[in-house]
Tab-separated table of C-alpha atoms in Angstrom:
chain	number	residue	atom	x	y	z
U	1	ILE	CA	-15.529	-25.836	-81.863
U	2	MET	CA	-17.911	-24.281	-84.361
U	3	GLU	CA	-18.133	-20.544	-84.402
U	4	ILE	CA	-20.913	-18.174	-85.889
U	5	ARG	CA	-19.682	-14.793	-87.058
U	6	LEU	CA	-20.487	-11.898	-89.129
U	7	LEU	CA	-18.806	-11.727	-92.406
U	8	LYS	CA	-17.510	-7.967	-92.662
U	9	ASP	CA	-14.402	-8.078	-94.775
U	10	PRO	CA	-14.768	-8.069	-98.520
U	11	SER	CA	-12.311	-11.138	-98.726
U	12	GLU	CA	-14.725	-12.938	-96.562
U	13	LEU	CA	-17.609	-12.016	-98.825
U	14	SER	CA	-15.611	-13.499	-101.751
U	15	ILE	CA	-15.124	-16.670	-99.712
U	16	TRP	CA	-18.844	-16.897	-99.281
U	17	ASP	CA	-19.530	-16.550	-103.038
U	18	GLN	CA	-16.863	-19.237	-103.597
U	19	MET	CA	-18.816	-21.566	-101.075
U	20	VAL	CA	-22.074	-20.677	-102.761
U	21	ASP	CA	-20.726	-21.565	-106.295
U	22	ASN	CA	-19.159	-24.910	-104.985
U	23	SER	CA	-22.275	-26.044	-102.996
U	24	ILE	CA	-24.990	-28.267	-104.412
U	25	ASN	CA	-27.488	-26.172	-102.420
U	26	GLY	CA	-26.058	-22.880	-103.599
U	27	SER	CA	-27.969	-20.538	-105.899
U	28	LEU	CA	-28.092	-17.058	-107.178
U	29	PHE	CA	-30.088	-16.115	-104.376
U	30	HIS	CA	-27.278	-16.758	-101.929
U	31	SER	CA	-24.672	-14.601	-103.881
U	32	THR	CA	-23.694	-11.375	-102.862
U	33	ILE	CA	-24.487	-9.916	-106.265
U	34	TRP	CA	-27.998	-10.901	-105.880
U	35	LEU	CA	-28.250	-9.618	-102.402
U	36	LYS	CA	-26.626	-6.103	-103.353
U	37	GLY	CA	-28.947	-5.900	-106.268
U	38	ALA	CA	-32.006	-6.465	-103.971
U	39	GLU	CA	-31.071	-3.153	-102.406
U	40	ALA	CA	-31.864	-4.417	-98.817
U	41	PRO	CA	-29.179	-3.954	-96.281
U	42	PHE	CA	-28.018	-7.309	-95.424
U	43	ARG	CA	-25.689	-9.272	-93.239
U	44	ILE	CA	-24.101	-12.574	-93.683
U	45	TYR	CA	-23.276	-14.782	-90.906
U	46	GLY	CA	-20.887	-17.597	-91.479
U	47	VAL	CA	-20.498	-20.819	-89.642
U	48	PHE	CA	-16.753	-21.657	-89.157
U	49	ASP	CA	-14.892	-24.855	-88.245
U	50	LYS	CA	-11.636	-23.075	-87.122
U	51	ASP	CA	-10.824	-20.854	-90.146
U	52	ARG	CA	-12.909	-22.929	-92.739
U	53	LEU	CA	-16.253	-21.551	-93.750
U	54	MET	CA	-18.737	-24.437	-93.516
U	55	GLY	CA	-22.222	-22.674	-94.085
U	56	GLY	CA	-24.176	-19.715	-93.242
U	57	PHE	CA	-27.315	-17.510	-93.434
U	58	VAL	CA	-28.209	-14.068	-94.491
U	59	ILE	CA	-30.374	-11.585	-92.749
U	60	CYS	CA	-31.781	-8.418	-94.422
U	61	LEU	CA	-32.641	-5.792	-92.005
U	62	TYR	CA	-35.671	-3.574	-92.430
U	63	LYS	CA	-37.109	-0.668	-90.195
U	64	SER	CA	-39.953	-1.570	-88.380
U	65	ARG	CA	-42.781	0.417	-86.908
U	66	PHE	CA	-42.605	-1.227	-83.446
U	67	TRP	CA	-38.946	-2.532	-83.538
U	68	ARG	CA	-35.711	-1.012	-84.125
U	69	ALA	CA	-35.094	-3.515	-87.073
U	70	ILE	CA	-36.494	-6.821	-88.254
U	71	GLY	CA	-34.714	-9.385	-90.370
U	72	LYS	CA	-36.402	-11.003	-93.312
U	73	HIS	CA	-35.716	-12.198	-96.834
U	74	PRO	CA	-35.106	-9.519	-99.516
U	75	PRO	CA	-37.717	-9.113	-102.158
U	76	LEU	CA	-37.999	-12.005	-104.711
U	77	THR	CA	-35.764	-14.266	-102.498
U	78	PRO	CA	-37.280	-17.648	-101.662
U	79	TYR	CA	-34.742	-18.640	-99.062
U	80	LEU	CA	-31.182	-17.716	-97.734
U	81	GLY	CA	-29.761	-20.497	-95.679
U	82	LEU	CA	-26.780	-22.529	-96.950
């Protein structure tokens, strides 16, 4: 059974960066270094098969005038799914 969950622990973020480095679809834009540099609050959701990270996506949260928060890409970032 696949599970989607928020990556919270720094060790999980390290595993995310390893997956990005090893993926043919991974790019600088997926790395936590880029995301931290974009200075937008972000969350990474991982897709796990048991304990193995298989993929995931990033959501950057911004305050909205009409909603509590909206998720979108950080500045200068073309895409974030992997």
